[in-house]
Amino acid sequence: MAGILRLRTVTLMASIFPERITVVDVTPGLGLVETQSAELFTPDRPLRMAGGAELTSVTVAYETYGELNAAKDNAVIVCHALTGDAHAAGWHDGDKRPGWWSTLIGPGKAIDTNRWFVISPNLLGGCQGTTGPSSVNPATGHVYGLDFPLLQVRDFVTVHRALLEHLGISRLHAAVGGSLGGMQVLQWALDFPDQLDQAIVIAASAGLTAQNIAFSAVAREAIMLDENFLGGRFAEQGKNPDIGLAVARMMAHITYLSEDAFTEKFGRAPQGATSDPGFGVDFAVESYLRHQGETFVSRFDALTYLYLSRVMDYFDPFGDATPPQISPQGPKILVVSFDSDWRFATEHSLRIVKQLAARGAGVSFRQIHSPWGHDSFLLDVPDYLDTIRAFVEAEVSTGRALRPDLRRIASQVPRGSRVLDLGCGEGELLRHLARQGCVVTGVERDGAAMVEAIRAGVPVLGLDLDTQLDEFADGSFDVVILSRTLQAVMQPAEVLRQMSRIGDHLIVSMPNFAYWPHRLRLMSGDMPRSSDLPYRWYDTPNLHYATLASLEALFDSLGLVTEKRYALSPSGRSVGAGANLRASSAIYVLASSRGS
Amino acid sequence: MAGILRLRTVTLMASIFPERITVVDVTPGLGLVETQSAELFTPDRPLRMAGGAELTSVTVAYETYGELNAAKDNAVIVCHALTGDAHAAGWHDGDKRPGWWSTLIGPGKAIDTNRWFVISPNLLGGCQGTTGPSSVNPATGHVYGLDFPLLQVRDFVTVHRALLEHLGISRLHAAVGGSLGGMQVLQWALDFPDQLDQAIVIAASAGLTAQNIAFSAVAREAIMLDENFLGGRFAEQGKNPDIGLAVARMMAHITYLSEDAFTEKFGRAPQGATSDPGFGVDFAVESYLRHQGETFVSRFDALTYLYLSRVMDYFDPFGDATPPQISPQGPKILVVSFDSDWRFATEHSLRIVKQLAARGAGVSFRQIHSPWGHDSFLLDVPDYLDTIRAFVEAEVSTGRALRPDLRRIASQVPRGSRVLDLGCGEGELLRHLARQGCVVTGVERDGAAMVEAIRAGVPVLGLDLDTQLDEFADGSFDVVILSRTLQAVMQPAEVLRQMSRIGDHLIVSMPNFAYWPHRLRLMSGDMPRSSDLPYRWYDTPNLHYATLASLEALFDSLGLVTEKRYALSPSGRSVGAGANLRASSAIYVLASSRGS
């Protein structure tokens, strides 16, 4: 068996952005890391695969970083993507390159190996130490080739769980993975939610699009049409489908980077100074791609490429007729996408979020701005790394004193309610409500505020109120809150309509344009300003003003019934009669048509 | 020579969306069209190519539709894209399919063959009737192969012009082309502006990105690595690089469609009902791509693929050190992009617009909404076809009476000025100013209004005022107008700053929030409304209100000097003293820091 173990270095990150390696702190604290190996399934205890087949011998290559603590509650597993090996962090002793996820994992990194015990296995079906289609089939003594059973993402989870058992670990603090790795984490969270405190799903998909499948299909065609593929039996005849595999890799590689990343890296620079125009390597980008194709052939197996790409095509974890519920006490889930990723664009992550939310899971979501495309998850993108760290290290904070208006809003929310706070900021109100037994979700667009909410253990979704509220299912919350935000959205009526669809009760607060000092300001020819409307007319987040009377007219026209109204002075005190004149803002508790 | 002419049907559109053919009116008026052939260059009169080589024998296949009129001023040439043949319209007698641009060209179509005489040649380097690398080199008696000289876009223009000469046509009403065809039109407009009344550049680029080049490079690698490519001499040995060409085509085809187009067409549908999962054709999209690859091999030549893709990589018409100016009396140019095109995305078209505008050309630009991606230019997208028709048939309209406020603005614009009108609507003001000898450009986002402006011969750009004014060069206009629009932009100060950068003088009109009825409305507790502010607070395009006093304070803070102010009543009459109280709106003539 050892003869077919090919422990090669796959420094994907280094191969994509070699020049960026120098700016990454390459985890000197870990030093050289040795790849270990475990035989997890044997004839006595075969691997029963999701598709029905059995494997009587499965060896897994893996590495670990950090120390397992006595309570065994600090373990984090890394699920790898299409081309990663077991070497996620530290230095590899082969060519002295850092592991492929050294941006994320190491001493002091976002996943801090001084605190967490990190486990990084190579995948079933792989070609870098774990049993796969180029391993020898013990039943025949020959390489499996295309006789290796088709994989499902569940099979990866089965093998990962066997590795945990082998290591004596019953429960994980977190499972984390990008792309194909994120699919494994998602499947794990759905099938074995009690085994995970946290699940981190990065740049992944729960259902490839036709275009996604098309790219992989062409890559597989290139491999299988290669004259040296020989029906998958190439190894036995001492051949390799080099050309097909190189073309496949070149093409796939284009999809891993954004167009801007290519432009920044290469532009239209020629390759070499004196090249004659022709059909060779005229442009730098051509040289780079050819290099990618050639080096890939030397470290990756054509059969593994077929199996690991095909498993993604079929992944459809939410396709079941009866979707299982996930307890809010189940794993906290973080979904991350990158705005320049066009391989698995943000829409893929949003679909995952929507499906998880519909099953009751506590989900956070953030789209990270990064120019690099799909491979951003491997790169040094500070907003991304900060978000992961805040999530992994989140602790429920002790209470701070709430602002008076938020205190008043909190007093209107029944204990145990499902609460959605639109524009939740750092989540102060939701932390308070969570302590009161509410099941809370926030929506916030500001990245820094989101990270603080995540750090405080509040599930928060980075969505746009004007365009993305249809992510929430009808009646999925008891109370939907919009505090001092209605005036800043583009379409106030539409936002209220969506809130009414989503929740039984709404709590809305808004400044009052007809507050008497505003009237006096305009009467004297000036634009109204006050502590509730502090901005200059041309430099303000506020796009729509309303008097309390005109706001209430809109509520009426939308069928929203005012159950309570708190008209407030600038200091937050209640105002009695004459609210439209005397109140600088008001809080409304409204019953939606669904709630009334 | 005839033996290597391969007059095959290339119904690109039909091959992409076969089911859509049925909804297209397939030009019964044209009936069957015969492809003609002309020997345009001979040993006595060789083709001198832009790269320095000469071809002593060039035959061109072409078709014509409609009739050349006596004045010979109704000719329109179609420049084709990577895979088009000469058969752009009518029926092909081979397999009874419509020409590849029958959506656009035919009796009553946007390019109406009842009115225009349309010429459609096959390209130099092609494989469907025009001399190319698979033609026989008369000097050797063998197929050229890779000895065929590298092409430049200028060479296509040279050959097209020779064809016009052959047909006795000295001047074109229009040249129109999509993708590679658009590049030819652009080069023509730059090199021979006096020969064109109009140039229509659709879904094109004036400089491929590294990602664009990368896709073509991988396609070429697939072809040239094919064991049957044989250094380009495959034909002589009776072979063809079928696999490489098929893989190249499959991959390229993915880039021609949007992700949404693939999703709508295939989703994740399986291919066939009973297929076992494996590495074959499991999904419908796989079957489709394989079919695309296989049929392409039967109708297209691998060498042509290399030459026509490479010519695009090198196209860089604005790379010259000394860019030529284009007279505003030169060709009117229309640039069109599609919002779902990720092969040549809108940014490519914007670069063309910016470069042309910097050279003084009269340019219109519109991004068309279409779900289909790059190939939208071949499809039945009504907004697109309407825009082309309006441009091709544009006639300078006779004047209508101007609205009073516009009349007043017009009176402030010196004759012969370069004028930019931001938010120009249907271009009423600009038509009036053009008749006064001004060189005008409009900016408008509403598609229907744009089409009307284009139909009236007004150059209009579909840009966003908040985010895209940096498309205009510093000081590129004498007068920049913003009429009743400042209140509807997201960032009024930034828009004014940009206007000040672009023009010497600004003319800005805006409603007055401090108009006395507004004051009284708020004083009585209602939101101000009037004929100048007619909308309800939650359903209005207006995002920022200002009193005349606060507007003037902003002008001051931006260094804009008010040269004239016209304070107006709702009926447009001048208001004397007390403007901030008595005027419902005002028009300002401002000197920018550059103008003062």
Coordinates of N, CA and C in Angstrom, one line a residue, chain B residues 239-356:
Chain B
K239 N -6.0 14.0 -41.2 CA -6.4 14.0 -39.8 C -7.0 15.3 -39.4
N240 N -7.5 15.3 -38.2 CA -8.1 16.6 -37.7 C -8.0 16.5 -36.1
P241 N -7.6 17.6 -35.5 CA -7.6 17.6 -34.0 C -8.9 17.7 -33.4
D242 N -9.8 16.7 -33.6 CA -11.2 16.7 -33.2 C -11.3 16.9 -31.7
I243 N -10.5 16.2 -31.0 CA -10.7 16.3 -29.5 C -10.3 17.6 -29.0
G244 N -9.2 18.1 -29.4 CA -8.8 19.5 -28.9 C -9.8 20.5 -29.3
L245 N -10.2 20.5 -30.6 CA -11.2 21.5 -31.1 C -12.5 21.4 -30.3
A246 N -13.0 20.2 -30.0 CA -14.2 20.0 -29.3 C -14.1 20.5 -27.9
V247 N -13.0 20.2 -27.2 CA -12.8 20.7 -25.9 C -12.7 22.2 -25.9
A248 N -12.0 22.8 -26.8 CA -11.9 24.2 -27.0 C -13.3 24.9 -27.1
R249 N -14.1 24.3 -28.0 CA -15.4 24.8 -28.2 C -16.3 24.7 -27.0
M250 N -16.3 23.6 -26.3 CA -17.1 23.4 -25.2 C -16.7 24.4 -24.1
M251 N -15.5 24.6 -23.9 CA -15.1 25.6 -22.9 C -15.5 27.0 -23.3
A252 N -15.2 27.4 -24.6 CA -15.5 28.7 -25.0 C -17.0 28.9 -24.9
H253 N -17.8 27.9 -25.2 CA -19.2 28.0 -25.2 C -19.7 28.4 -23.8
I254 N -19.1 27.9 -22.8 CA -19.5 28.3 -21.4 C -19.4 29.8 -21.3
T255 N -18.4 30.4 -21.8 CA -18.2 31.8 -21.6 C -19.1 32.7 -22.5
Y256 N -19.8 32.1 -23.4 CA -20.7 32.9 -24.3 C -22.0 33.1 -23.6
L257 N -22.4 32.2 -22.7 CA -23.7 32.3 -22.0 C -23.5 32.8 -20.6
S258 N -24.5 33.4 -20.0 CA -24.5 33.8 -18.6 C -24.8 32.5 -17.8
E259 N -24.4 32.6 -16.5 CA -24.7 31.6 -15.6 C -26.2 31.4 -15.5
D260 N -27.0 32.5 -15.5 CA -28.4 32.4 -15.4 C -29.0 31.7 -16.7
A261 N -28.4 32.0 -17.8 CA -28.9 31.3 -19.1 C -28.7 29.8 -18.9
F262 N -27.6 29.4 -18.4 CA -27.4 27.9 -18.2 C -28.4 27.4 -17.2
T263 N -28.6 28.1 -16.2 CA -29.6 27.7 -15.1 C -31.0 27.6 -15.7
E264 N -31.4 28.6 -16.5 CA -32.7 28.6 -17.0 C -32.9 27.4 -18.0
K265 N -31.9 27.2 -18.8 CA -32.0 26.2 -19.8 C -31.9 24.8 -19.3
F266 N -31.0 24.6 -18.3 CA -30.7 23.2 -17.8 C -31.0 23.0 -16.4
G267 N -30.8 24.0 -15.5 CA -30.8 23.7 -14.1 C -29.9 22.6 -13.7
R268 N -30.4 21.7 -12.9 CA -29.6 20.5 -12.6 C -30.3 19.2 -13.1
A269 N -31.0 19.5 -14.2 CA -31.8 18.3 -14.8 C -30.9 17.2 -15.2
P270 N -31.2 16.0 -14.9 CA -30.4 14.8 -15.4 C -30.7 14.6 -16.9
Q271 N -29.7 14.0 -17.5 CA -29.9 13.6 -18.9 C -30.4 12.2 -19.0
G272 N -31.6 12.1 -19.5 CA -32.3 10.8 -19.5 C -32.8 10.4 -18.2
A273 N -33.7 9.4 -18.2 CA -34.4 9.1 -17.0 C -33.7 8.0 -16.1
T274 N -32.9 7.1 -16.8 CA -32.5 6.0 -16.0 C -30.9 5.9 -16.0
S275 N -30.3 7.0 -16.2 CA -28.8 7.0 -16.2 C -28.2 6.7 -14.9
D276 N -27.3 5.8 -14.9 CA -26.5 5.5 -13.7 C -25.5 6.7 -13.4
P277 N -25.4 7.1 -12.2 CA -24.3 8.1 -12.0 C -23.0 7.6 -12.4
G278 N -22.2 8.4 -12.9 CA -20.8 8.1 -13.4 C -20.1 9.3 -13.9
F279 N -19.2 9.0 -14.9 CA -18.5 10.1 -15.4 C -18.9 10.4 -16.9
G280 N -20.0 9.9 -17.3 CA -20.5 10.2 -18.6 C -21.4 11.4 -18.7
V281 N -22.4 11.3 -19.5 CA -23.4 12.4 -19.6 C -24.5 12.2 -18.7
D282 N -24.3 12.6 -17.4 CA -25.3 12.5 -16.4 C -26.3 13.6 -16.4
F283 N -25.8 14.8 -16.7 CA -26.7 16.0 -16.6 C -27.0 16.5 -18.0
A284 N -28.1 17.2 -18.2 CA -28.5 17.7 -19.5 C -27.5 18.6 -20.0
V285 N -26.9 19.4 -19.1 CA -25.9 20.4 -19.6 C -24.7 19.7 -20.2
E286 N -24.4 18.5 -19.7 CA -23.2 17.8 -20.2 C -23.5 17.3 -21.6
S287 N -24.7 16.8 -21.8 CA -25.1 16.4 -23.2 C -25.1 17.5 -24.2
Y288 N -25.6 18.6 -23.7 CA -25.6 19.8 -24.6 C -24.2 20.2 -25.0
L289 N -23.3 20.3 -24.0 CA -21.9 20.7 -24.3 C -21.2 19.7 -25.2
R290 N -21.4 18.5 -25.0 CA -20.8 17.5 -25.8 C -21.3 17.6 -27.3
H291 N -22.6 17.9 -27.4 CA -23.1 18.1 -28.7 C -22.5 19.3 -29.4
Q292 N -22.4 20.4 -28.6 CA -21.7 21.6 -29.1 C -20.3 21.3 -29.6
G293 N -19.6 20.6 -28.8 CA -18.2 20.2 -29.2 C -18.2 19.4 -30.5
E294 N -19.0 18.4 -30.5 CA -19.0 17.5 -31.7 C -19.5 18.2 -33.0
T295 N -20.5 19.0 -32.9 CA -21.0 19.6 -34.2 C -20.0 20.7 -34.6
F296 N -19.4 21.3 -33.7 CA -18.4 22.4 -34.1 C -17.3 21.8 -34.9
V297 N -16.8 20.6 -34.5 CA -15.7 20.0 -35.2 C -16.1 19.8 -36.7
S298 N -17.4 19.5 -36.9 CA -17.8 19.2 -38.3 C -17.9 20.5 -39.2
R299 N -17.9 21.6 -38.6 CA -18.1 22.8 -39.4 C -17.1 23.9 -39.2
F300 N -16.1 23.7 -38.3 CA -15.1 24.7 -38.1 C -13.7 24.1 -38.2
D301 N -12.8 25.0 -38.5 CA -11.4 24.6 -38.7 C -10.5 25.0 -37.6
A302 N -9.7 24.1 -37.1 CA -8.9 24.3 -36.0 C -7.9 25.5 -36.2
L303 N -7.4 25.6 -37.4 CA -6.4 26.7 -37.6 C -7.2 28.1 -37.6
T304 N -8.4 28.1 -38.2 CA -9.1 29.3 -38.1 C -9.4 29.7 -36.7
Y305 N -9.7 28.7 -35.8 CA -9.9 29.0 -34.4 C -8.7 29.7 -33.8
L306 N -7.5 29.1 -34.1 CA -6.3 29.7 -33.6 C -6.1 31.2 -34.0
Y307 N -6.3 31.4 -35.3 CA -6.0 32.7 -35.9 C -7.1 33.8 -35.4
L308 N -8.3 33.4 -35.4 CA -9.4 34.4 -35.1 C -9.4 34.7 -33.6
S309 N -9.0 33.7 -32.8 CA -8.9 34.0 -31.4 C -7.7 34.8 -31.0
R310 N -6.6 34.5 -31.7 CA -5.4 35.3 -31.4 C -5.5 36.7 -31.8
V311 N -6.2 37.0 -32.9 CA -6.3 38.4 -33.3 C -7.0 39.3 -32.3
M312 N -7.9 38.6 -31.5 CA -8.6 39.4 -30.4 C -7.6 39.7 -29.3
D313 N -6.8 38.7 -28.9 CA -5.8 38.9 -27.8 C -5.0 40.2 -28.0
Y314 N -4.6 40.4 -29.3 CA -3.6 41.5 -29.6 C -4.3 42.8 -29.9
F315 N -5.6 42.8 -30.0 CA -6.3 44.0 -30.4 C -6.2 45.1 -29.3
D316 N -5.7 46.2 -29.7 CA -5.4 47.3 -28.7 C -5.4 48.7 -29.4
P317 N -6.6 49.0 -30.0 CA -6.6 50.2 -30.9 C -6.3 51.5 -30.3
F318 N -6.4 51.6 -28.9 CA -6.2 52.8 -28.3 C -4.8 52.8 -27.6
G319 N -4.0 51.8 -27.9 CA -2.7 51.7 -27.3 C -1.7 52.7 -28.0
D320 N -2.0 53.3 -29.1 CA -1.1 54.3 -29.7 C -0.7 55.4 -28.8
A321 N 0.5 55.9 -29.0 CA 1.0 57.0 -28.2 C 0.3 58.3 -28.6
T322 N 0.0 58.5 -29.8 CA -0.7 59.7 -30.2 C -2.1 59.4 -30.8
P323 N -3.1 59.4 -29.9 CA -4.4 59.0 -30.3 C -5.0 60.0 -31.3
P324 N -5.5 59.6 -32.4 CA -6.1 60.5 -33.4 C -7.4 61.1 -32.9
Q325 N -7.6 62.3 -33.1 CA -8.9 62.9 -32.8 C -10.0 62.5 -33.8
I326 N -11.2 62.4 -33.4 CA -12.3 62.1 -34.3 C -13.2 63.3 -34.3
S327 N -13.5 63.8 -35.4 CA -14.4 65.0 -35.5 C -15.8 64.7 -35.0
P328 N -16.5 65.6 -34.3 CA -17.9 65.3 -33.9 C -18.7 65.2 -35.2
Q329 N -18.2 65.7 -36.3 CA -18.9 65.5 -37.6 C -18.6 64.1 -38.2
G330 N -17.7 63.4 -37.5 CA -17.3 62.0 -38.0 C -18.5 61.1 -37.7
P331 N -18.2 59.8 -37.8 CA -19.3 58.8 -37.7 C -20.0 59.0 -36.3
K332 N -21.3 58.9 -36.2 CA -21.9 58.7 -35.0 C -21.7 57.3 -34.5
I333 N -21.4 57.1 -33.3 CA -21.0 55.8 -32.8 C -21.9 55.3 -31.7
L334 N -22.4 54.1 -31.8 CA -23.3 53.5 -30.8 C -22.5 52.3 -30.2
V335 N -22.3 52.3 -28.9 CA -21.7 51.2 -28.2 C -22.8 50.6 -27.3
V336 N -22.9 49.2 -27.4 CA -23.9 48.5 -26.7 C -23.2 47.4 -25.9
S337 N -23.6 47.2 -24.6 CA -23.2 46.1 -23.9 C -24.4 45.4 -23.3
F338 N -24.2 44.2 -22.7 CA -25.3 43.4 -22.0 C -24.9 43.2 -20.6
D339 N -25.8 43.4 -19.7 CA -25.5 43.3 -18.3 C -25.1 41.9 -17.8
S340 N -25.5 40.9 -18.5 CA -25.1 39.5 -18.1 C -23.9 39.0 -18.9
D341 N -23.3 39.8 -19.7 CA -22.1 39.4 -20.5 C -20.9 39.4 -19.6
W342 N -20.3 38.3 -19.4 CA -19.1 38.2 -18.6 C -17.9 37.9 -19.4
R343 N -18.1 37.6 -20.7 CA -17.0 37.4 -21.7 C -16.4 38.8 -22.0
F344 N -17.2 39.7 -22.5 CA -16.8 41.1 -22.6 C -17.8 42.0 -21.8
A345 N -17.6 42.1 -20.6 CA -18.5 42.8 -19.7 C -18.6 44.2 -20.0
T346 N -19.6 44.9 -19.4 CA -19.9 46.3 -19.7 C -18.6 47.2 -19.5
E347 N -17.8 46.8 -18.6 CA -16.5 47.6 -18.4 C -15.8 47.7 -19.7
H348 N -15.7 46.7 -20.5 CA -15.1 46.7 -21.8 C -15.7 47.8 -22.7
S349 N -17.0 47.8 -22.7 CA -17.7 48.9 -23.6 C -17.4 50.2 -23.0
L350 N -17.4 50.4 -21.7 CA -17.2 51.7 -21.1 C -15.8 52.2 -21.4
R351 N -14.8 51.3 -21.5 CA -13.5 51.8 -21.9 C -13.5 52.3 -23.3
I352 N -14.2 51.6 -24.2 CA -14.3 52.1 -25.6 C -15.0 53.5 -25.6
V353 N -16.1 53.6 -24.8 CA -16.8 54.9 -24.8 C -15.9 56.0 -24.3
K354 N -15.2 55.7 -23.2 CA -14.3 56.8 -22.6 C -13.2 57.2 -23.6
Q355 N -12.6 56.2 -24.3 CA -11.6 56.5 -25.2 C -12.1 57.3 -26.4
L356 N -13.3 56.9 -26.9 CA -13.8 57.6 -28.0 C -14.2 59.1 -27.6

